[in-house]
Every structure is written in structure tokens, then in C-alpha cells.
mmCIF file of C-alpha atoms in Angstrom:
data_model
loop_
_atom_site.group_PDB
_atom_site.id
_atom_site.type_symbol
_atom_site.label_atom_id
_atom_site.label_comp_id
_atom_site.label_asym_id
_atom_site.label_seq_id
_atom_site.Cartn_x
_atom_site.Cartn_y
_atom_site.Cartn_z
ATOM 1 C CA UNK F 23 -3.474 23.854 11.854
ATOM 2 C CA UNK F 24 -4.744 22.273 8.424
ATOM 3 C CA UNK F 25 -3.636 19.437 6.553
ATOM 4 C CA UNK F 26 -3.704 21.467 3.051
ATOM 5 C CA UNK F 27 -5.058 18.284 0.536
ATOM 6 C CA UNK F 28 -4.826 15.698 2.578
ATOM 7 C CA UNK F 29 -5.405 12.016 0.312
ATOM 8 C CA UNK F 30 -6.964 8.980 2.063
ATOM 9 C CA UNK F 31 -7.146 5.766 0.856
ATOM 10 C CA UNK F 32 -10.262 3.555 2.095
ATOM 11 C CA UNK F 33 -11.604 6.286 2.858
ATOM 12 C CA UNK F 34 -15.345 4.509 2.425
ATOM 13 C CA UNK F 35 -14.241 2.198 5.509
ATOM 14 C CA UNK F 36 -15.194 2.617 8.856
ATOM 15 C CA UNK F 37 -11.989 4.708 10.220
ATOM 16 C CA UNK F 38 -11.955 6.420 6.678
ATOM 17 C CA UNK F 39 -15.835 8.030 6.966
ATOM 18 C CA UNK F 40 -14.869 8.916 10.517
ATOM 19 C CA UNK F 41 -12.167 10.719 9.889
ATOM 20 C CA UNK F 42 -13.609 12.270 7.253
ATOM 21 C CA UNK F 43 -16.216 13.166 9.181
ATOM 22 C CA UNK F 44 -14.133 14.736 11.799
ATOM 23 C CA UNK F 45 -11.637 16.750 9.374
ATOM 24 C CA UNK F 46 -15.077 18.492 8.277
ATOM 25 C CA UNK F 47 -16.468 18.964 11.274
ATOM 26 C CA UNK F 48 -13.302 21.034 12.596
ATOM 27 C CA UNK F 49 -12.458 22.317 9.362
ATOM 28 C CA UNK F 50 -8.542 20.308 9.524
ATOM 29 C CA UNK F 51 -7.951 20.044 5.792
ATOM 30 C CA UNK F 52 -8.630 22.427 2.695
ATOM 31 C CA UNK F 53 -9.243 19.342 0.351
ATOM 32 C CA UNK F 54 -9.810 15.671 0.891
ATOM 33 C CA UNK F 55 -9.497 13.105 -1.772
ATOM 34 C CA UNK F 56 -10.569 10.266 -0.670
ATOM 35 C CA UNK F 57 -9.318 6.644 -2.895
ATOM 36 C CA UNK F 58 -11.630 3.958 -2.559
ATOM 37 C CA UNK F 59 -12.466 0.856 -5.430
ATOM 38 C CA UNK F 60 -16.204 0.364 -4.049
ATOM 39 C CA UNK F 61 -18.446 2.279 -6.589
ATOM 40 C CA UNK F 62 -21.824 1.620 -4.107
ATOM 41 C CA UNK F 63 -19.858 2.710 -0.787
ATOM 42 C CA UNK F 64 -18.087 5.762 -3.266
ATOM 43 C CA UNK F 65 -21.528 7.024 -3.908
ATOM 44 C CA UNK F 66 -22.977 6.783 -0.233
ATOM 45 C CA UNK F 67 -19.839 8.911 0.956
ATOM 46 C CA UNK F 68 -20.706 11.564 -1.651
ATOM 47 C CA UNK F 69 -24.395 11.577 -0.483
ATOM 48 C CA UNK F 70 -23.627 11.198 3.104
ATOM 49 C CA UNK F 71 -20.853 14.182 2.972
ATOM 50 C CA UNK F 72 -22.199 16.906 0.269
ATOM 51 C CA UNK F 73 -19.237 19.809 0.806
ATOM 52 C CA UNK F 74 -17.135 21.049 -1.966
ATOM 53 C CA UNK F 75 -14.077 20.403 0.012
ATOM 54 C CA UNK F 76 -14.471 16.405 0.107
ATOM 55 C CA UNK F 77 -13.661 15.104 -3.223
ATOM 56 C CA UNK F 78 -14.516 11.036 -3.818
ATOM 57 C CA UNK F 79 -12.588 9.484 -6.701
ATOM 58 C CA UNK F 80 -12.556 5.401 -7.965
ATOM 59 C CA UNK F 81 -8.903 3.800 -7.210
ATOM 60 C CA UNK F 82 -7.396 0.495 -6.168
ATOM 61 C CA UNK F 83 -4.085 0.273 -4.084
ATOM 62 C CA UNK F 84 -3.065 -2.948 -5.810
ATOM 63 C CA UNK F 85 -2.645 -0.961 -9.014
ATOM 64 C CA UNK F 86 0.201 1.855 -9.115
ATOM 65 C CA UNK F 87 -1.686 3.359 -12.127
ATOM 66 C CA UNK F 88 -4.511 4.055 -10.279
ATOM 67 C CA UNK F 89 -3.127 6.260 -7.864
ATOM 68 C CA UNK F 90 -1.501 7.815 -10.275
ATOM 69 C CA UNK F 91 -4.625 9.123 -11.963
ATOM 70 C CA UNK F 92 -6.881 9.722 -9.383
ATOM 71 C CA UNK F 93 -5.867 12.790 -8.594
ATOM 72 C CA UNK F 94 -3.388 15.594 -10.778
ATOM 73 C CA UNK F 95 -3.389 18.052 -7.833
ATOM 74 C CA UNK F 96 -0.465 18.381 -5.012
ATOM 75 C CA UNK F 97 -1.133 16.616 -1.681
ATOM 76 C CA UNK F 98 0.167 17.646 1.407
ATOM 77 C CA UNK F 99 -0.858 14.535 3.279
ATOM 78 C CA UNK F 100 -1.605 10.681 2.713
ATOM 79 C CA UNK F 101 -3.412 8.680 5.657
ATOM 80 C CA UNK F 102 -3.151 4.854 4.222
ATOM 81 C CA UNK F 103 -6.039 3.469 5.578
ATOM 82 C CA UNK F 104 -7.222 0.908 2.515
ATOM 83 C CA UNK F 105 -6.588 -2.748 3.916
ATOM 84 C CA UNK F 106 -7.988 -6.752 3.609
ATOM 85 C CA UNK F 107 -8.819 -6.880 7.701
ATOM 86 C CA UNK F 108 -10.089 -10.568 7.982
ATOM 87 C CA UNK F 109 -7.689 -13.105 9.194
ATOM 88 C CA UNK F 110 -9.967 -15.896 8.474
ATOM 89 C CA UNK F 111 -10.034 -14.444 4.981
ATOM 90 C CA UNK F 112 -6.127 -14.086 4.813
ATOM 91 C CA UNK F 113 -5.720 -17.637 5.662
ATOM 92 C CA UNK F 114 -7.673 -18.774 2.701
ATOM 93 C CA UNK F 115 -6.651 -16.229 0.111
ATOM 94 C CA UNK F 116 -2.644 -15.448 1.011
ATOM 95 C CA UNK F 117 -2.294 -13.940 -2.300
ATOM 96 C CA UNK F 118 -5.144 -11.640 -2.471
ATOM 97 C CA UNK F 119 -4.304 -10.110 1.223
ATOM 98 C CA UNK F 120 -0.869 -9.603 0.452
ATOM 99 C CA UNK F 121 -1.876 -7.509 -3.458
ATOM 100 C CA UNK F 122 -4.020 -5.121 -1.137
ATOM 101 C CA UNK F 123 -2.116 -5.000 2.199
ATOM 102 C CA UNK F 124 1.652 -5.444 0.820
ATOM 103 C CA UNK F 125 1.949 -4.191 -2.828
ATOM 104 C CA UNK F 126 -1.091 -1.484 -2.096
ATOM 105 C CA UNK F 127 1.534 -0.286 0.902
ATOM 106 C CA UNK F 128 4.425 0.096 -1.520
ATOM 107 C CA UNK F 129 2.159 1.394 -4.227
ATOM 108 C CA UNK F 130 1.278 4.076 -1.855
ATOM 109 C CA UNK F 131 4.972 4.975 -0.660
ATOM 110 C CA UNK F 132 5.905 4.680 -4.288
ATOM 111 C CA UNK F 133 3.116 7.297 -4.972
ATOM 112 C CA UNK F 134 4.375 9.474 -2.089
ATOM 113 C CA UNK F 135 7.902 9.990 -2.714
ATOM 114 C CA UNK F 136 7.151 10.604 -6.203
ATOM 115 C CA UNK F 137 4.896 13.236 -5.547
ATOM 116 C CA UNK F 138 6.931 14.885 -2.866
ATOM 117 C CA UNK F 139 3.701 14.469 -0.069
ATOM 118 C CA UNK F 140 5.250 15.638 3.181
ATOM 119 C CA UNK F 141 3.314 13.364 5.146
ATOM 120 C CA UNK F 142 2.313 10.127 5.289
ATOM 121 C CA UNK F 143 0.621 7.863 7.858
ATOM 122 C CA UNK F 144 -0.333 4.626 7.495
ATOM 123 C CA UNK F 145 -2.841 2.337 9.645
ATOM 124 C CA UNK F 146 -1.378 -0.639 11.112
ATOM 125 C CA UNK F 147 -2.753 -3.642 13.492
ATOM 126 C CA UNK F 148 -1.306 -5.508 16.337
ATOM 127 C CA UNK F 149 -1.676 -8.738 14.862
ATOM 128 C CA UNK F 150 1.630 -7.158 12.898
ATOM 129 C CA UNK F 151 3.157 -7.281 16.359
ATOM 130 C CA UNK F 152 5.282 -11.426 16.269
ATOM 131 C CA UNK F 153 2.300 -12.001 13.754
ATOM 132 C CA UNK F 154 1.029 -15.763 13.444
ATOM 133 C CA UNK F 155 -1.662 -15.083 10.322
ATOM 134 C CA UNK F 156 -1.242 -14.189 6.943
ATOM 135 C CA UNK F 157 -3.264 -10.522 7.765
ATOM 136 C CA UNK F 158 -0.408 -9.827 10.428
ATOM 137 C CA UNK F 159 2.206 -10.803 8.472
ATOM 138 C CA UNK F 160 0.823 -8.793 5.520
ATOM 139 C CA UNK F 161 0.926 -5.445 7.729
ATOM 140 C CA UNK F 162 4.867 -6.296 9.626
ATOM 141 C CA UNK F 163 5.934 -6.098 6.178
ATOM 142 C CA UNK F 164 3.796 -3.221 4.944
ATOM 143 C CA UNK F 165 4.795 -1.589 8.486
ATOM 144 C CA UNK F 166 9.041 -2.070 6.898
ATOM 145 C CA UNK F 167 8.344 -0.318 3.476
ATOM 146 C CA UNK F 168 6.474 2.657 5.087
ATOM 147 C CA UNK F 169 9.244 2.689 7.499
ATOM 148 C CA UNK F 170 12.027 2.191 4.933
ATOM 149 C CA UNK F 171 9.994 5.125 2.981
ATOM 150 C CA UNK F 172 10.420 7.387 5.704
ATOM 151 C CA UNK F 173 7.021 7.344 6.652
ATOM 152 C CA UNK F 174 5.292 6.945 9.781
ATOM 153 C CA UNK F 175 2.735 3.897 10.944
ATOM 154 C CA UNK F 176 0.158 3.658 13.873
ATOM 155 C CA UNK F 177 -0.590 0.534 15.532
ATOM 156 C CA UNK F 178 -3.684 0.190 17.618
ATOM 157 C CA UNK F 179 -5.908 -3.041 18.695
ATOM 158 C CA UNK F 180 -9.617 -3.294 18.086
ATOM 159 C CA UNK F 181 -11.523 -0.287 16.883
ATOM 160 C CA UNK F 182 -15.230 -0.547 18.819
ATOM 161 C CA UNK F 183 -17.500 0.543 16.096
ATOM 162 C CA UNK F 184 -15.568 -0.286 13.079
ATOM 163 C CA UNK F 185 -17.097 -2.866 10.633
ATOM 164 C CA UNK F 186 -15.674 -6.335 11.411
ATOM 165 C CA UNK F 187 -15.043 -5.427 15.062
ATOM 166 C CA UNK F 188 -17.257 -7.400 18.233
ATOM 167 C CA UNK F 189 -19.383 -5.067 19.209
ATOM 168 C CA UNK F 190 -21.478 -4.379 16.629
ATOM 169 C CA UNK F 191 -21.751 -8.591 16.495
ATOM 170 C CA UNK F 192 -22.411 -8.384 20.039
ATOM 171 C CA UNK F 193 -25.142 -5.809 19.600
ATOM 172 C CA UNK F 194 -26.924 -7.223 16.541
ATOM 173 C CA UNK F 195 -26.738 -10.775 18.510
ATOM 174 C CA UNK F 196 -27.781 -9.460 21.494
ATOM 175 C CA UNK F 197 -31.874 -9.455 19.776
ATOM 176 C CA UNK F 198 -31.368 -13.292 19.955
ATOM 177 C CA UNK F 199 -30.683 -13.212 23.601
ATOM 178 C CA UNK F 200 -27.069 -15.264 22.605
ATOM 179 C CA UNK F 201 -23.828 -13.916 22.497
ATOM 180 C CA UNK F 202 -21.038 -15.647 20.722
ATOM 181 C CA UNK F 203 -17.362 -15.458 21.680
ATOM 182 C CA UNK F 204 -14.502 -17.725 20.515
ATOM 183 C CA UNK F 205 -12.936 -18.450 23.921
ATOM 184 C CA UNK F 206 -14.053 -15.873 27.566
ATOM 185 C CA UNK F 207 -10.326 -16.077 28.347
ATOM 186 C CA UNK F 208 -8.628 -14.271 25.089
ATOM 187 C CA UNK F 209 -8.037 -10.724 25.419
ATOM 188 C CA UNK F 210 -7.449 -8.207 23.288
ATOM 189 C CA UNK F 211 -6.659 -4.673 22.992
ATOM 190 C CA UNK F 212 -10.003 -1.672 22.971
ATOM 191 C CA UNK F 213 -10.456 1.689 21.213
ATOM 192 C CA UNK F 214 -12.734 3.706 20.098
ATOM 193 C CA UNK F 215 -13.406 4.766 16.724
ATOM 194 C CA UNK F 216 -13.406 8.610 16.910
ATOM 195 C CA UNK F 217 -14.551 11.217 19.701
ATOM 196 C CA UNK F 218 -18.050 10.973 17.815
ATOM 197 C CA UNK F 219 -18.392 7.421 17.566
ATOM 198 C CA UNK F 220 -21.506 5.732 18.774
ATOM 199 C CA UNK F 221 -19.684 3.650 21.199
ATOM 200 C CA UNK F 222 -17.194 4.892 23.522
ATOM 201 C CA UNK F 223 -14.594 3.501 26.084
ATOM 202 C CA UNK F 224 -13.809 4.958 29.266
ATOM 203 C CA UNK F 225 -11.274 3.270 31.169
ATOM 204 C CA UNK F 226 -12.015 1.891 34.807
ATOM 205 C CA UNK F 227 -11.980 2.701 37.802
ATOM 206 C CA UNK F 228 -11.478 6.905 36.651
ATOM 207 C CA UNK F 229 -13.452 6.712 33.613
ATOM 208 C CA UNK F 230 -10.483 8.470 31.612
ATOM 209 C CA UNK F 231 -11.755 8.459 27.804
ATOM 210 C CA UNK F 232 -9.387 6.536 26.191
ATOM 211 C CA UNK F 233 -7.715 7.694 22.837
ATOM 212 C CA UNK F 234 -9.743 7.109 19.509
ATOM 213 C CA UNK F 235 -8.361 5.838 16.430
ATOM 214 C CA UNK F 236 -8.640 9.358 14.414
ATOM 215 C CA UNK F 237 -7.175 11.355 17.310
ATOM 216 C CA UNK F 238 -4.258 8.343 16.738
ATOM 217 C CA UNK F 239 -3.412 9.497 13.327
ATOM 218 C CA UNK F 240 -4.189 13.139 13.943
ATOM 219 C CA UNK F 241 -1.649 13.374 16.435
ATOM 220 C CA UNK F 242 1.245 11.168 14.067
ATOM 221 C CA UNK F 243 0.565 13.204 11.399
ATOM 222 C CA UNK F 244 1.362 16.256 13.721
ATOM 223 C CA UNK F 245 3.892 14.465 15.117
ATOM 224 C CA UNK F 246 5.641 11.948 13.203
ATOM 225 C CA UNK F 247 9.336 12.424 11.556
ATOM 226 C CA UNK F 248 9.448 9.682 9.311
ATOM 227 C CA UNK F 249 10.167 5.941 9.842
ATOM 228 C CA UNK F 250 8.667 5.717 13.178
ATOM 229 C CA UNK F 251 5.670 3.415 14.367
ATOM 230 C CA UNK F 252 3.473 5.091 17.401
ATOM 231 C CA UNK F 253 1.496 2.855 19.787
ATOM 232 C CA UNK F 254 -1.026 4.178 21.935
ATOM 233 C CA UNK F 255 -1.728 2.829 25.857
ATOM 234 C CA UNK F 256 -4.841 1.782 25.285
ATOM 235 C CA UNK F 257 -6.984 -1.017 27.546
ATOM 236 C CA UNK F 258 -7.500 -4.394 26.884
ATOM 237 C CA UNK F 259 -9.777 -6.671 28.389
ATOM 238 C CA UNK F 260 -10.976 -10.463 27.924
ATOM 239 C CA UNK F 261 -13.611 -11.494 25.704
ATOM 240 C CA UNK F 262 -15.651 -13.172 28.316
ATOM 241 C CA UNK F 263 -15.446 -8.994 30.305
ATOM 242 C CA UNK F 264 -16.509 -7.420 27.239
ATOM 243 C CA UNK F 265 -19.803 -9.586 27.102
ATOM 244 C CA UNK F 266 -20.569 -9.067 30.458
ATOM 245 C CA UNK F 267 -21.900 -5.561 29.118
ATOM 246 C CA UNK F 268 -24.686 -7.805 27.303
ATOM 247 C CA UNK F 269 -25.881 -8.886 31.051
ATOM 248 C CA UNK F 270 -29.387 -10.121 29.341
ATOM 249 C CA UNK F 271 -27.497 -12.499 26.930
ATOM 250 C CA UNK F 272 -26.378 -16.147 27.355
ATOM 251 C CA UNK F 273 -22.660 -16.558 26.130
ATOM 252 C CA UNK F 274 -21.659 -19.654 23.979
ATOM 253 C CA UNK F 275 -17.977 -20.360 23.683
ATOM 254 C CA UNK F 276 -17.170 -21.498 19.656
ATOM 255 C CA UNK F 277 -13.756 -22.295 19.904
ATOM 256 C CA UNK F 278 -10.978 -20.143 18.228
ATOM 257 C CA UNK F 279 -10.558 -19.492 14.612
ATOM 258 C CA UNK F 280 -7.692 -20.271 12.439
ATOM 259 C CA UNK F 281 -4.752 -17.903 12.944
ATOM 260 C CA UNK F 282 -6.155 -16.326 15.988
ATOM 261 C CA UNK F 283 -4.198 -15.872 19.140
ATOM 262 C CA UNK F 284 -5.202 -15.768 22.553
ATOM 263 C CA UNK F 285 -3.429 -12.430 23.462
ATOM 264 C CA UNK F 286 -2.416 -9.802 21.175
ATOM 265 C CA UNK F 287 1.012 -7.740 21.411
ATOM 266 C CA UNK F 288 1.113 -4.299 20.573
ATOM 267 C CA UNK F 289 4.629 -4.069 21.328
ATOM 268 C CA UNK F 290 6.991 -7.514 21.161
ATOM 269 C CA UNK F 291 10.006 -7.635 23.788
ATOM 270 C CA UNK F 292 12.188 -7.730 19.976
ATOM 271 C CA UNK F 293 11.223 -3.787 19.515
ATOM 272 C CA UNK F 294 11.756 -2.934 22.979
ATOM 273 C CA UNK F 295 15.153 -2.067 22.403
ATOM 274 C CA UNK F 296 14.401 0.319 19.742
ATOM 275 C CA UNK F 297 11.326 1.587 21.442
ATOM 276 C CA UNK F 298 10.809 4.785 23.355
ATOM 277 C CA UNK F 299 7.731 6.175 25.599
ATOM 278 C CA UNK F 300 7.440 10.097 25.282
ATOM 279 C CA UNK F 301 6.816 12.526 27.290
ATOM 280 C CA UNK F 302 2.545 12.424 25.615
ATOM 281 C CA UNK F 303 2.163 8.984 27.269
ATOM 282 C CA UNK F 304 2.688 7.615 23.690
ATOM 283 C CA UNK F 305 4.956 4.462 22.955
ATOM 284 C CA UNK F 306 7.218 5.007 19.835
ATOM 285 C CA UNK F 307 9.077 2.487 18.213
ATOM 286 C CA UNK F 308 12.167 4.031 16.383
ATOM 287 C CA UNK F 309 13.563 2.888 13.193
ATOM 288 C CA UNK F 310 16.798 1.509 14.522
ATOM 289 C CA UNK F 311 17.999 0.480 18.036
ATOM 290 C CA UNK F 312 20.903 3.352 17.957
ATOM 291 C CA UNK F 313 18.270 6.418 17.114
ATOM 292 C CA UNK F 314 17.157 8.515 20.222
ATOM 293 C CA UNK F 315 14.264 10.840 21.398
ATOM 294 C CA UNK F 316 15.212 13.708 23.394
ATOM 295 C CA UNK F 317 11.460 13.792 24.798
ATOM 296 C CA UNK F 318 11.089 10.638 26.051
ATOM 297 C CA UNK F 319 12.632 7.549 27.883
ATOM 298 C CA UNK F 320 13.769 3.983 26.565
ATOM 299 C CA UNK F 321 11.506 0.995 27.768
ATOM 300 C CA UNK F 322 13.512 -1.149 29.809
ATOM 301 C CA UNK F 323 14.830 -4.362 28.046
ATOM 302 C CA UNK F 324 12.898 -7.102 27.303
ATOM 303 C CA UNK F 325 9.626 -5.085 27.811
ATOM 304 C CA UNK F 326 6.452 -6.187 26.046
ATOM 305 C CA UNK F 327 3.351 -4.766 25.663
ATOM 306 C CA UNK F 328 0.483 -7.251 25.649
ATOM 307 C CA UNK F 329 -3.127 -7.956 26.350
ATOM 308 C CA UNK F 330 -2.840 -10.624 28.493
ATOM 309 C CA UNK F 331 -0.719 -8.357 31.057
ATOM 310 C CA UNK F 332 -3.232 -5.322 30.764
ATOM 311 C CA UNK F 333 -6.641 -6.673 31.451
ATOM 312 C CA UNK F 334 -8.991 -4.363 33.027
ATOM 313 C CA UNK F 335 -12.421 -3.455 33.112
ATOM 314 C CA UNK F 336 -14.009 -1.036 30.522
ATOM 315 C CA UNK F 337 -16.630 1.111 30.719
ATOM 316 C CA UNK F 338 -18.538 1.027 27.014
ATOM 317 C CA UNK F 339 -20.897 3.771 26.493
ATOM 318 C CA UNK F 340 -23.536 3.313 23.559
ATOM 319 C CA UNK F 341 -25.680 6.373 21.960
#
């Protein structure tokens, strides 16, 4: 199965050259477009990726008119991956998070239902699960219009790999012989990149590979029916467990940032009673409370899905 032209926006980001990468690799679309404002990260995907069926174009989310003329072509597919990711930044600059993460999100749907695209999937975080922070409450409400749209969302935790995540911090600290973490008790949620990625997470004590952010939005594009949000069961661990992979290193506690929580939700007792686990192991939380899913059963009430009640040891594997 292809994704005829499937459109990505960010698609010079981390997930975005992954998933690139892997719709190439496997030959899963006819055409990719992929939307990005960076002229310097534009130019490295063209290098980087020289096949006639990857086509790189300038365009900015914030501005309708952009979309509108980056591309004159009919597109099958739209994965919405273009977002402002820092929290710390969000906190500072409200406005600016909420022209790229809010209006980009309804420029996008906008685009979409103009256009007629079939599909559309959209990248979301669990800091948009009971968010705290400017950056989570930019994505609950970008979450609601591509749910109001009739268009489908993925929420995941950290992304091992991507740029931003702890990691690669930990790794490039690790030449200094001093790791830095914000507090060894806060947990959060792990996944890897893509089944290429450089680093990998198996989960403990079976080693089961546990599902990658591109296999995520693979599988809701293949399976998504508009409106829905799909959470994976992923691990989560604490801080402090995740360093312990850095056995060489010293780790200094610097106190947590502003907005930050302690434990992340993927899934907030609030959505439970609209939220469904199928028969793929995959949580699904439904538009409204009174839809149903003949494949799958209702999570009991009052359910929550956080990181503080899933900690377990993970097995990182770097190339």
C-alpha cells in the first residue's frame, strides 16, 4: 500500500527526515512534498535525499497563503508534523508558540478540507494530556481543531533521537564525564524515533522493541477514521534510570524548569470515558463519550495513563 502524494509539514525536523527516509526506503508514497520555512535545513534535505520522488518546497504553517502555494498538485495525504517543541521557549513567547502550533494546526485543516486530502495525521505530545505549559496547551487545542476537522492525531512521549530530546544531551555531555538531569525522580514516557534510528528501546525484562514514532503515524494513517487521537503503550522510566546507561558519568540534579511536570500523562482519567484499547494493543481516544469501536474494549472509568505508574527499566541500544 502507497500513500499516493503524501504532504508533510516540518518535514526538515527530526521525525520529518525520518520518515522521509523510511517512505523511500520502502517505496510507501509516489510523491512527497515536504513544507518546511528553514531555507539551510530545506537545502540539506534535498542534498541528503536526491530522488525525483521527494519534492522540498519553502512554506510556513502560520501563513494560510503559504500552503496554498506550495504545491498545485492533489495530495492524498498530510502528516502535520511542523511544531514550536520547547516549553521553556513557550513560556517566554506565548504568542509565537501558539501562531505555529495553534493557527499553523487550523491552517493545515483549513488547507485539507479545501483540497479534499483523504488523510490527515497530525503529531501531538503528552504534555497536551491536563497540560500545565503554554507548549501543551498549544497542542490540546490544536489536538480539538484536527479532531473537529475530522482528522486524526497521535500522541506519544519523548522521541530518543529527535533534536531537543535527552539523549543526545546525555551523549554529547557524557565527553565531560557529567550528566545533567532536572530532578532523578521525574519520569517520563520513551520511544524511538524510527526502526532505523541510531538509538533504540527495547523494553525490559523481554527486550520487546517498542513502537517508533514513524511506525505511530504509519499505522493512523492506515488506520484512522477521522476525529480520533491514538496513543501508543509505550515505557516510561525516571530520569535518574535513564542516566544510569551513562555508568561512567557523575549526575548533577539542576532543579526543574518552568512549566515542567514531574510525570507526564498520555491519557488523563477525563478521556477515559471516551477512550477505547483495540484489539492492536493501541489506546484510542474517540471523539465523543457515546461513539464505539467494535474492535476493541472501553478502559474502565477513571483510568489514567501516566509515567509515574509505568516505570520500568529500558534497554537503549546505540549504533
Amino acid at each position: 500500500m502507497t500513500f499516493g502524494t503524501l504532504m508533510i509539514t516540518g518535514g526538515t525536523g527530526s521525525f520529518g527526515r525520518a520518515f522521509i527516509a523510511y517512505l523511500l526506503k520502502h517505496d510507501m508514497a509516489e510523491k512527497i512534498v515536504s513544507v518546511s520555512r528553514n531555507a539551510e535545513m530545506r537545502y540539506k534535505l534535498e542534498q541528503d535525499f536526491p530522488d525525483s520522488r521527494l519534492l522540498v518546497v519553502p512554506g510556513d504553517v502560520r501563513h494560510a497563503n503559504d500552503l496554498e502555494h506550495c504545491y498545485h498538485e492533489h495530495v492524498d495525504t498530510i502528516v502535520h508534523a511542523a511544531a514550536e517543541k520547547h516549553v521553556v521557549t513557550g513560556e517566554k513567547h506565548t504568542h509565537y508558540i501558539n501562531d505555529i502550533n495553534v493557527a499553523g494546526a487550523r491552517n493545515i485543516v483549513s488547507y485539507a478540507t479545501t483540497h479534499h486530502v483523504s488523510t490527515l495525521v497530525a503529531l501531538s505530545t503528552d504534555k497536551a494530556c491536563a497540560p500545565i505549559n503554554a507548549y501543551g496547551k498549544s497542542k490540546a487545542k490544536a489536538e480539538k481543531i484536527v479532531s473537529d476537522g475530522g482528522y486524526t492525531s497521535v500522541r506519544y512521549g519523548n522521541v530518543a533521537g529527535s533534536s531537543g530530546s535527552v539523549i543526545p544531551l546525555f551523549i554529547k555531555q557524557q565527553q565531560t564525564g557529567e550528566i545533567t538531569v532536572t530532578d532523578k525522580t521525574m519520569t517520563r514516557f520513551h520511544m524511538p524515533l524510527s526502526p532505523d534510528a541510531d538509538v533504540m528501546i527495547y523494553e525490559e525484562p523481554h527486550s520487546k522493541p517498542v513502537i517508533s514514532a514513524v511506525e505511530l503515524v504509519i499505522y493512523a494513517i492506515r488506520n484512522g477514521i477521522g476525529g480520533e487521537i491514538f496513543v501508543p503503550r509505550i515505557p516510561s522510566s525516571t530520569v535518574g534510570a535513564l542516566a544510569m546507561g551513562f555508568p561512567d558519568c557523575v549526575v548533577k540534579e539542576i532543579g526543574i524548569r518552568p512549566g515542567e511536570k514531574m510525570h507526564e500523562d498520555l491519557i488523563s482519567a477525563k478521556e477515559a470515558r471516551r477512550c477505547w484499547l483495540n484489539h492492536d494493543g493501541m489506546y484510542v481516544i474517540l471523539r465523543d463519550a457515546e461513539m464505539t469501536m467494535a474492535n476493541g474494549e472501553r478502559v474502565p472509568e477513571g483510568f489514567r495513563y501516566t509515567s509515574a505508574d509505568n516505570p520500568q527499566l529500558l534497554q537503549l541500544v546505540r549504533s
